[in-house]
mmCIF file of C-alpha atoms and ligand atoms in Angstrom:
data_model
loop_
_atom_site.group_PDB
_atom_site.id
_atom_site.type_symbol
_atom_site.label_atom_id
_atom_site.label_comp_id
_atom_site.label_asym_id
_atom_site.label_seq_id
_atom_site.Cartn_x
_atom_site.Cartn_y
_atom_site.Cartn_z
ATOM 1 C CA MET S 1 0.000 0.000 0.000
ATOM 2 C CA SER S 2 1.756 3.212 -1.063
ATOM 3 C CA ALA S 3 1.958 5.922 1.579
ATOM 4 C CA LYS S 4 -0.602 8.734 1.176
ATOM 5 C CA PHE S 5 1.082 11.413 -0.971
ATOM 6 C CA VAL S 6 -0.354 14.638 0.453
ATOM 7 C CA THR S 7 1.448 17.931 -0.160
ATOM 8 C CA ILE S 8 1.084 20.781 2.327
ATOM 9 C CA GLU S 9 -0.736 22.781 -0.332
ATOM 10 C CA ARG S 10 -3.297 19.993 -0.802
ATOM 11 C CA PHE S 11 -3.712 19.536 2.955
ATOM 12 C CA ILE S 12 -4.168 23.260 3.651
ATOM 13 C CA LEU S 13 -6.706 23.557 0.831
ATOM 14 C CA ASP S 14 -8.647 20.450 1.939
ATOM 15 C CA ASN S 15 -8.800 21.719 5.531
ATOM 16 C CA GLN S 16 -9.521 25.403 5.070
ATOM 17 C CA PRO S 17 -12.993 26.432 6.265
ATOM 18 C CA GLN S 18 -15.508 26.408 3.380
ATOM 19 C CA THR S 19 -16.170 30.082 4.066
ATOM 20 C CA ALA S 20 -12.495 30.973 3.656
ATOM 21 C CA LYS S 21 -11.550 33.251 0.784
ATOM 22 C CA GLY S 22 -8.188 31.531 0.607
ATOM 23 C CA ASP S 23 -6.031 34.362 1.948
ATOM 24 C CA LEU S 24 -4.955 32.419 5.045
ATOM 25 C CA THR S 25 -4.365 29.363 2.851
ATOM 26 C CA ASN S 26 -2.237 31.419 0.462
ATOM 27 C CA LEU S 27 -0.334 33.029 3.337
ATOM 28 C CA LEU S 28 0.553 29.563 4.662
ATOM 29 C CA TYR S 29 1.724 28.655 1.131
ATOM 30 C CA ASP S 30 3.930 31.774 1.106
ATOM 31 C CA ILE S 31 5.457 30.746 4.456
ATOM 32 C CA ALA S 32 6.032 27.205 3.145
ATOM 33 C CA LEU S 33 7.838 28.666 0.113
ATOM 34 C CA ALA S 34 9.998 30.871 2.363
ATOM 35 C CA ALA S 35 10.786 27.732 4.389
ATOM 36 C CA LYS S 36 11.958 25.884 1.271
ATOM 37 C CA ILE S 37 14.243 28.762 0.297
ATOM 38 C CA ILE S 38 15.676 29.136 3.812
ATOM 39 C CA SER S 39 16.122 25.360 4.019
ATOM 40 C CA PHE S 40 18.104 25.360 0.776
ATOM 41 C CA LYS S 41 20.390 28.138 2.062
ATOM 42 C CA THR S 42 20.723 26.558 5.514
ATOM 43 C CA ASN S 43 21.710 23.196 4.078
ATOM 44 C CA ARG S 44 24.369 24.854 1.901
ATOM 45 C CA ALA S 45 25.507 27.407 4.495
ATOM 46 C CA GLY S 46 28.860 25.736 5.058
ATOM 47 C CA LEU S 47 29.561 25.627 1.336
ATOM 48 C CA GLN S 48 28.637 29.182 0.422
ATOM 49 C CA GLU S 49 30.617 30.981 3.106
ATOM 50 C CA ILE S 50 27.266 32.282 4.370
ATOM 51 C CA LEU S 51 28.346 31.130 7.838
ATOM 52 C CA GLY S 52 29.536 33.569 10.380
ATOM 53 C CA GLN S 53 28.201 36.849 11.541
ATOM 54 C CA ALA S 54 26.642 39.458 9.295
ATOM 55 C CA GLY S 55 28.766 42.011 11.061
ATOM 56 C CA ASN S 56 25.853 43.753 12.784
ATOM 57 C CA THR S 57 23.533 43.211 15.744
ATOM 58 C CA ASN S 58 19.720 42.919 15.909
ATOM 59 C CA VAL S 59 17.297 44.771 18.122
ATOM 60 C CA GLN S 60 18.044 42.224 20.858
ATOM 61 C CA GLY S 61 21.688 43.268 20.745
ATOM 62 C CA GLU S 62 22.541 39.781 19.485
ATOM 63 C CA ALA S 63 25.157 39.341 16.769
ATOM 64 C CA GLN S 64 23.202 38.686 13.577
ATOM 65 C CA GLN S 65 24.287 35.625 11.628
ATOM 66 C CA LYS S 66 24.126 36.017 7.821
ATOM 67 C CA LEU S 67 21.401 33.340 7.645
ATOM 68 C CA ASP S 68 19.346 35.367 10.181
ATOM 69 C CA VAL S 69 19.456 38.366 7.891
ATOM 70 C CA PHE S 70 18.698 36.241 4.826
ATOM 71 C CA ALA S 71 15.735 34.476 6.494
ATOM 72 C CA ASP S 72 14.329 37.744 7.784
ATOM 73 C CA ARG S 73 14.490 39.304 4.318
ATOM 74 C CA ILE S 74 13.000 36.305 2.482
ATOM 75 C CA ILE S 75 9.947 36.054 4.725
ATOM 76 C CA PHE S 76 9.223 39.778 4.401
ATOM 77 C CA GLN S 77 9.773 39.873 0.629
ATOM 78 C CA LEU S 78 7.502 36.857 0.006
ATOM 79 C CA CYS S 79 4.699 38.260 2.167
ATOM 80 C CA ASP S 80 4.804 42.029 1.584
ATOM 81 C CA HIS S 81 3.095 42.232 -1.843
ATOM 82 C CA PRO S 82 0.478 39.423 -2.403
ATOM 83 C CA GLY S 83 -2.176 41.306 -0.392
ATOM 84 C CA ARG S 84 -2.612 38.747 2.432
ATOM 85 C CA VAL S 85 -1.116 40.755 5.327
ATOM 86 C CA CYS S 86 -1.669 44.254 6.666
ATOM 87 C CA VAL S 87 1.448 44.363 8.856
ATOM 88 C CA MET S 88 4.344 42.155 9.997
ATOM 89 C CA ALA S 89 6.607 42.011 13.039
ATOM 90 C CA SER S 90 9.964 40.238 13.072
ATOM 91 C CA GLU S 91 12.057 39.280 16.107
ATOM 92 C CA GLU S 92 14.997 40.749 14.169
ATOM 93 C CA GLN S 93 13.385 44.166 13.625
ATOM 94 C CA GLU S 94 12.856 46.937 16.176
ATOM 95 C CA THR S 95 9.477 48.151 14.875
ATOM 96 C CA VAL S 96 6.564 46.680 12.928
ATOM 97 C CA LEU S 97 7.029 46.183 9.182
ATOM 98 C CA HIS S 98 4.441 48.041 7.112
ATOM 99 C CA ILE S 99 3.213 46.851 3.736
ATOM 100 C CA PRO S 100 4.636 49.181 1.031
ATOM 101 C CA ASP S 101 1.970 51.668 -0.115
ATOM 102 C CA GLN S 102 1.906 50.365 -3.685
ATOM 103 C CA TYR S 103 0.626 46.971 -2.506
ATOM 104 C CA GLU S 104 -2.881 45.912 -1.435
ATOM 105 C CA LYS S 105 -3.186 45.303 2.309
ATOM 106 C CA GLY S 106 -4.546 41.991 3.564
ATOM 107 C CA ALA S 107 -6.551 40.809 6.550
ATOM 108 C CA TYR S 108 -3.739 39.136 8.474
ATOM 109 C CA ALA S 109 -0.890 40.237 10.728
ATOM 110 C CA LEU S 110 2.197 38.014 10.599
ATOM 111 C CA VAL S 111 4.686 37.743 13.475
ATOM 112 C CA TYR S 112 7.838 35.661 13.093
ATOM 113 C CA ASP S 113 11.217 34.733 14.453
ATOM 114 C CA PRO S 114 13.039 34.146 11.170
ATOM 115 C CA LEU S 115 15.799 31.949 12.529
ATOM 116 C CA ASP S 116 15.633 30.994 16.191
ATOM 117 C CA GLY S 117 18.684 29.371 17.733
ATOM 118 C CA SER S 118 20.901 30.984 15.114
ATOM 119 C CA SER S 119 23.953 30.791 17.387
ATOM 120 C CA ASN S 120 23.868 27.099 16.416
ATOM 121 C CA ILE S 121 24.305 27.797 12.701
ATOM 122 C CA ASP S 122 28.102 27.572 12.739
ATOM 123 C CA VAL S 123 28.084 24.294 14.683
ATOM 124 C CA ASN S 124 25.575 22.581 12.425
ATOM 125 C CA VAL S 125 22.867 22.153 15.077
ATOM 126 C CA SER S 126 19.191 22.316 14.057
ATOM 127 C CA ILE S 127 17.626 25.791 13.933
ATOM 128 C CA GLY S 128 14.110 26.974 13.243
ATOM 129 C CA THR S 129 11.612 29.580 12.098
ATOM 130 C CA ILE S 130 8.576 30.329 14.292
ATOM 131 C CA PHE S 131 5.471 32.190 13.049
ATOM 132 C CA GLY S 132 2.048 33.322 14.199
ATOM 133 C CA ILE S 133 -0.866 34.771 12.220
ATOM 134 C CA TYR S 134 -3.545 37.109 13.649
ATOM 135 C CA ARG S 135 -6.506 38.771 11.961
ATOM 136 C CA TYR S 136 -6.376 42.579 11.753
ATOM 137 C CA LYS S 137 -7.874 44.610 14.599
ATOM 138 C CA ASP S 138 -9.237 47.571 12.621
ATOM 139 C CA TRP S 139 -9.748 47.316 8.853
ATOM 140 C CA ASP S 140 -10.137 51.107 8.444
ATOM 141 C CA LEU S 141 -6.538 51.621 9.503
ATOM 142 C CA ARG S 142 -3.579 50.356 7.486
ATOM 143 C CA GLY S 143 -1.705 47.763 9.574
ATOM 144 C CA ARG S 144 -0.555 48.929 12.989
ATOM 145 C CA LYS S 145 1.363 47.647 16.001
ATOM 146 C CA GLU S 146 -2.027 46.970 17.624
ATOM 147 C CA ASP S 147 -2.678 44.303 14.959
ATOM 148 C CA VAL S 148 0.205 42.208 16.339
ATOM 149 C CA LEU S 149 -0.070 43.054 20.055
ATOM 150 C CA GLN S 150 -2.780 40.420 20.567
ATOM 151 C CA PRO S 151 -2.903 37.463 22.991
ATOM 152 C CA ALA S 152 -1.844 34.130 21.480
ATOM 153 C CA ARG S 153 -5.330 32.775 22.184
ATOM 154 C CA ASP S 154 -6.471 35.030 19.302
ATOM 155 C CA LEU S 155 -4.036 33.548 16.780
ATOM 156 C CA VAL S 156 -5.734 32.089 13.706
ATOM 157 C CA ALA S 157 -2.669 30.007 12.858
ATOM 158 C CA ALA S 158 0.827 29.301 14.176
ATOM 159 C CA GLY S 159 3.697 27.021 13.335
ATOM 160 C CA TYR S 160 7.390 26.450 12.981
ATOM 161 C CA VAL S 161 9.920 25.163 10.468
ATOM 162 C CA LEU S 162 12.737 22.960 11.760
ATOM 163 C CA TYR S 163 15.921 22.913 9.643
ATOM 164 C CA GLY S 164 17.424 19.672 10.935
ATOM 165 C CA SER S 165 18.345 16.220 9.613
ATOM 166 C CA SER S 166 15.290 16.880 7.469
ATOM 167 C CA THR S 167 13.304 20.100 7.084
ATOM 168 C CA MET S 168 9.855 19.957 8.648
ATOM 169 C CA MET S 169 7.007 22.442 8.728
ATOM 170 C CA VAL S 170 4.548 21.991 11.609
ATOM 171 C CA TYR S 171 1.461 24.198 11.854
ATOM 172 C CA SER S 172 -2.065 24.488 13.217
ATOM 173 C CA THR S 173 -5.067 26.577 12.176
ATOM 174 C CA GLY S 174 -6.994 25.462 15.230
ATOM 175 C CA GLN S 175 -7.857 22.013 13.871
ATOM 176 C CA GLY S 176 -5.014 20.013 15.393
ATOM 177 C CA VAL S 177 -1.257 20.105 14.747
ATOM 178 C CA HIS S 178 0.088 18.657 11.499
ATOM 179 C CA GLY S 179 3.671 18.017 10.376
ATOM 180 C CA PHE S 180 5.087 18.006 6.862
ATOM 181 C CA THR S 181 8.546 16.816 5.808
ATOM 182 C CA LEU S 182 10.324 18.429 2.852
ATOM 183 C CA ASP S 183 11.206 16.006 0.068
ATOM 184 C CA PRO S 184 14.255 17.789 -1.398
ATOM 185 C CA GLU S 185 14.051 15.793 -4.635
ATOM 186 C CA ILE S 186 10.664 17.249 -5.576
ATOM 187 C CA GLY S 187 10.789 20.400 -3.417
ATOM 188 C CA GLU S 188 7.465 19.633 -1.732
ATOM 189 C CA PHE S 189 6.440 19.401 1.939
ATOM 190 C CA LEU S 190 4.656 16.031 2.294
ATOM 191 C CA LEU S 191 2.289 15.139 5.156
ATOM 192 C CA SER S 192 4.291 12.985 7.564
ATOM 193 C CA HIS S 193 2.768 13.640 11.018
ATOM 194 C CA GLU S 194 -1.027 14.106 10.909
ATOM 195 C CA ASN S 195 -2.743 15.297 14.082
ATOM 196 C CA MET S 196 0.279 15.384 16.404
ATOM 197 C CA ARG S 197 -0.593 14.864 20.094
ATOM 198 C CA LEU S 198 1.728 15.080 23.103
ATOM 199 C CA PRO S 199 2.536 11.526 24.266
ATOM 200 C CA ASP S 200 1.983 10.603 27.899
ATOM 201 C CA PRO S 201 4.010 9.761 29.957
ATOM 202 C CA PRO S 202 6.547 12.386 28.889
ATOM 203 C CA ALA S 203 10.150 11.428 28.174
ATOM 204 C CA TYR S 204 12.257 14.599 28.506
ATOM 205 C CA TYR S 205 12.867 17.839 30.353
ATOM 206 C CA SER S 206 14.739 20.657 28.613
ATOM 207 C CA ILE S 207 16.353 23.392 30.688
ATOM 208 C CA ASN S 208 19.802 25.002 30.901
ATOM 209 C CA SER S 209 20.878 23.575 34.264
ATOM 210 C CA ALA S 210 24.059 25.687 34.152
ATOM 211 C CA TYR S 211 21.849 28.556 35.353
ATOM 212 C CA TYR S 212 20.745 26.693 38.512
ATOM 213 C CA ASN S 213 22.160 29.366 40.823
ATOM 214 C CA ARG S 214 20.280 32.115 38.962
ATOM 215 C CA TRP S 215 16.888 30.578 39.827
ATOM 216 C CA SER S 216 14.613 31.073 42.843
ATOM 217 C CA LYS S 217 14.474 28.343 45.493
ATOM 218 C CA ASP S 218 11.032 27.306 44.164
ATOM 219 C CA VAL S 219 12.349 26.812 40.642
ATOM 220 C CA GLN S 220 15.382 24.939 42.007
ATOM 221 C CA SER S 221 13.027 22.620 43.945
ATOM 222 C CA TYR S 222 10.918 22.098 40.823
ATOM 223 C CA VAL S 223 13.979 21.122 38.786
ATOM 224 C CA GLN S 224 15.025 18.715 41.551
ATOM 225 C CA TRP S 225 11.534 17.196 41.271
ATOM 226 C CA LEU S 226 11.966 16.860 37.484
ATOM 227 C CA GLN S 227 15.277 15.079 38.175
ATOM 228 C CA GLY S 228 13.609 12.647 40.578
ATOM 229 C CA ARG S 229 15.666 13.985 43.463
ATOM 230 C CA ILE S 230 12.660 14.867 45.643
ATOM 231 C CA ASP S 231 9.297 13.118 45.905
ATOM 232 C CA PRO S 232 7.309 14.162 48.958
ATOM 233 C CA PRO S 233 5.566 16.476 49.526
ATOM 234 C CA ALA S 234 4.879 17.081 45.826
ATOM 235 C CA PRO S 235 1.370 15.815 45.059
ATOM 236 C CA GLU S 236 2.703 14.192 41.894
ATOM 237 C CA PRO S 237 5.452 11.530 42.166
ATOM 238 C CA SER S 238 8.672 12.605 40.476
ATOM 239 C CA PRO S 239 8.530 11.681 36.798
ATOM 240 C CA THR S 240 11.186 9.488 35.226
ATOM 241 C CA LEU S 241 12.575 11.889 32.647
ATOM 242 C CA SER S 242 15.777 12.194 30.705
ATOM 243 C CA SER S 243 17.450 15.565 30.102
ATOM 244 C CA ARG S 244 17.752 16.959 26.596
ATOM 245 C CA TYR S 245 18.722 20.607 25.952
ATOM 246 C CA ILE S 246 20.154 21.587 22.579
ATOM 247 C CA GLY S 247 20.064 25.389 22.928
ATOM 248 C CA SER S 248 17.639 25.700 20.033
ATOM 249 C CA LEU S 249 14.048 26.185 21.161
ATOM 250 C CA VAL S 250 12.414 24.874 17.986
ATOM 251 C CA ALA S 251 14.517 21.677 18.087
ATOM 252 C CA ASP S 252 13.822 21.097 21.798
ATOM 253 C CA PHE S 253 10.120 21.894 21.356
ATOM 254 C CA HIS S 254 9.779 19.564 18.347
ATOM 255 C CA ARG S 255 11.464 16.625 20.088
ATOM 256 C CA ASN S 256 9.282 17.123 23.176
ATOM 257 C CA LEU S 257 6.155 17.356 21.011
ATOM 258 C CA LEU S 258 7.025 13.978 19.480
ATOM 259 C CA ARG S 259 8.153 12.239 22.701
ATOM 260 C CA GLY S 260 6.450 14.197 25.484
ATOM 261 C CA GLY S 261 8.239 16.516 27.854
ATOM 262 C CA ILE S 262 8.733 20.089 29.019
ATOM 263 C CA TYR S 263 10.907 22.982 27.895
ATOM 264 C CA ALA S 264 11.552 25.619 30.549
ATOM 265 C CA TYR S 265 13.351 28.943 30.458
ATOM 266 C CA PRO S 266 12.654 30.309 33.973
ATOM 267 C CA ALA S 267 12.841 33.798 35.364
ATOM 268 C CA GLU S 268 16.302 34.518 36.773
ATOM 269 C CA ILE S 269 17.440 36.694 39.670
ATOM 270 C CA GLY S 270 17.794 40.084 37.967
ATOM 271 C CA LYS S 271 15.953 38.858 34.835
ATOM 272 C CA PRO S 272 12.326 38.437 36.039
ATOM 273 C CA ASN S 273 11.083 37.831 32.485
ATOM 274 C CA GLY S 274 13.720 35.311 31.420
ATOM 275 C CA LYS S 275 14.832 35.261 27.780
ATOM 276 C CA ILE S 276 12.106 33.886 25.512
ATOM 277 C CA ARG S 277 10.062 36.449 23.500
ATOM 278 C CA LEU S 278 6.288 36.385 23.975
ATOM 279 C CA LEU S 279 5.204 37.559 20.528
ATOM 280 C CA TYR S 280 7.562 35.555 18.278
ATOM 281 C CA GLU S 281 8.334 32.409 20.321
ATOM 282 C CA ALA S 282 6.232 31.720 23.438
ATOM 283 C CA GLY S 283 2.858 32.771 21.979
ATOM 284 C CA PRO S 284 2.891 30.738 18.753
ATOM 285 C CA LEU S 285 4.337 27.682 20.542
ATOM 286 C CA ALA S 286 1.731 28.011 23.313
ATOM 287 C CA TYR S 287 -0.973 27.943 20.610
ATOM 288 C CA LEU S 288 0.559 24.785 19.107
ATOM 289 C CA ILE S 289 1.032 22.942 22.412
ATOM 290 C CA ASP S 290 -2.570 23.716 23.354
ATOM 291 C CA GLN S 291 -3.692 22.218 20.049
ATOM 292 C CA ALA S 292 -1.544 19.132 20.797
ATOM 293 C CA GLY S 293 -3.063 18.617 24.262
ATOM 294 C CA GLY S 294 -0.415 20.407 26.329
ATOM 295 C CA TYR S 295 -0.081 23.680 28.223
ATOM 296 C CA ALA S 296 2.226 26.720 28.407
ATOM 297 C CA SER S 297 2.614 28.939 31.475
ATOM 298 C CA THR S 298 4.868 31.681 32.846
ATOM 299 C CA GLY S 299 4.632 29.824 36.175
ATOM 300 C CA TYR S 300 1.730 32.094 37.086
ATOM 301 C CA VAL S 301 -0.506 32.567 34.018
ATOM 302 C CA ASP S 302 -1.465 30.758 30.808
ATOM 303 C CA ILE S 303 0.754 32.238 28.083
ATOM 304 C CA LEU S 304 -2.237 32.161 25.700
ATOM 305 C CA ASP S 305 -3.920 34.855 27.790
ATOM 306 C CA ILE S 306 -1.118 37.451 27.925
ATOM 307 C CA THR S 307 -1.662 40.549 25.795
ATOM 308 C CA PRO S 308 1.789 41.865 24.806
ATOM 309 C CA ASP S 309 2.565 45.409 25.959
ATOM 310 C CA GLU S 310 5.397 45.775 23.496
ATOM 311 C CA LEU S 311 6.888 43.912 20.530
ATOM 312 C CA HIS S 312 9.962 42.414 22.208
ATOM 313 C CA GLN S 313 8.469 41.546 25.585
ATOM 314 C CA ARG S 314 10.021 38.468 27.208
ATOM 315 C CA VAL S 315 8.295 35.928 29.474
ATOM 316 C CA PRO S 316 9.391 33.010 31.633
ATOM 317 C CA ILE S 317 8.132 29.840 29.931
ATOM 318 C CA TYR S 318 7.207 26.302 30.968
ATOM 319 C CA ILE S 319 5.736 24.477 27.948
ATOM 320 C CA GLY S 320 4.823 20.832 27.364
ATOM 321 C CA ASN S 321 2.802 18.101 29.080
ATOM 322 C CA ARG S 322 0.151 19.712 31.275
ATOM 323 C CA VAL S 323 1.040 17.683 34.410
ATOM 324 C CA LEU S 324 4.671 18.906 34.240
ATOM 325 C CA VAL S 325 3.717 22.544 33.619
ATOM 326 C CA GLU S 326 1.055 22.612 36.345
ATOM 327 C CA GLN S 327 3.588 21.147 38.781
ATOM 328 C CA ALA S 328 5.922 24.043 37.940
ATOM 329 C CA GLU S 329 3.075 26.443 38.786
ATOM 330 C CA LYS S 330 2.499 24.675 42.125
ATOM 331 C CA PHE S 331 6.179 24.982 43.115
ATOM 332 C CA ILE S 332 6.502 28.582 41.895
ATOM 333 C CA GLN S 333 3.252 29.717 43.508
ATOM 334 C CA GLY S 334 4.267 28.195 46.820
ATOM 335 C CA GLU S 335 1.614 25.458 46.867
ATOM 336 C CA ILE S 336 4.428 22.961 47.408
ATOM 337 C CA MET S 337 6.879 23.765 50.157
ATOM 338 C CA VAL S 338 10.073 21.722 50.247
ATOM 339 C CA THR S 339 11.758 21.674 53.648
ATOM 340 C CA ALA S 340 15.474 22.417 53.383
HETATM 341 P P1 P6P M 401 20.679 29.748 26.580
HETATM 342 C C1 P6P M 401 18.166 30.831 21.177
HETATM 343 O O1 P6P M 401 18.861 32.056 21.323
HETATM 344 C C2 P6P M 401 17.097 30.782 22.252
HETATM 345 O O2 P6P M 401 16.243 31.870 22.115
HETATM 346 C C3 P6P M 401 16.351 29.465 22.188
HETATM 347 O O3 P6P M 401 16.282 28.963 20.893
HETATM 348 C C4 P6P M 401 17.158 28.574 23.101
HETATM 349 O O4 P6P M 401 16.361 27.560 23.724
HETATM 350 C C5 P6P M 401 17.692 29.536 24.157
HETATM 351 O O5 P6P M 401 17.734 30.823 23.538
HETATM 352 C C6 P6P M 401 19.086 29.145 24.606
HETATM 353 O O6 P6P M 401 19.457 30.094 25.589
HETATM 354 O O7 P6P M 401 20.704 30.913 27.551
HETATM 355 O O8 P6P M 401 20.339 28.434 27.284
HETATM 356 O O9 P6P M 401 21.904 29.633 25.727
#
């Protein structure tokens, strides 16, 4: 029996609401095309001297890698003229990106991290693109910051592209999470993971344990629970997890989505909001994990319910199997006290 040969274009079309005009469908196509182009460049980075830093820094003050700059430009250039979006916001850009006046505006606002984990480019570790799509807030006004400063619960679609041993595009439009693997011979994303659900019991926890001394006592106790080092008085028995942390959020998130687990980037003493960006990383991934049966929290609130105050706002993040995330909340909110 030959495997079902379903391209991402076919799947998106077959699953778009009957009422849809096709703009969201076409915008997802545009993102898939950008992913193919970025994948091609990423896979040849070592050969084309595109490695190394672009010689400048982004709004985060991080050294921009040439592939960062390339990915950022490709996504904008593919989406700025077809009339599907009214405004964009990139993790690499300080302000929102307006649609040039000569082009029709569209009904969607696109937010994206063009190449997350880019510090891994030069060491050939998987990196990724993360995106989220909102509907405009006010049609009478040409795309504004307000169109992207929306809670992730109001996303109409979100997804990521993982440039790894193979290139995968994983997305949801609110009807489950679906994964497509790029066949480089035909240049098509083919359906490979339909209706992805978080497995239970989970297999991994992902956190940078080198920062242990930067965390609060509650977070330290939670991590000890994850490591099976303390049982009582936690209401849940310590899980039997293995540690996996690759320093690339999309790669860690994808592995945990397939095997079950939690990724955490906690608040640190002096950095109460941690490192992960709400708009471009935490929000879209919170939308996806919710669709896959999981949960994402800051330790206090559901990340889906946070309305961003500004474009580059950061949040602490605990994302994965609900039981693991809720246990983090219990430790952090003092419901579980561990005697010294
Ligand atoms: P650290 C990459 O810069 C990133 O935003 C995520 O992809 C990754 O999980 C995290 O930062 C790594 O940060 O501080 O552990 O090196």
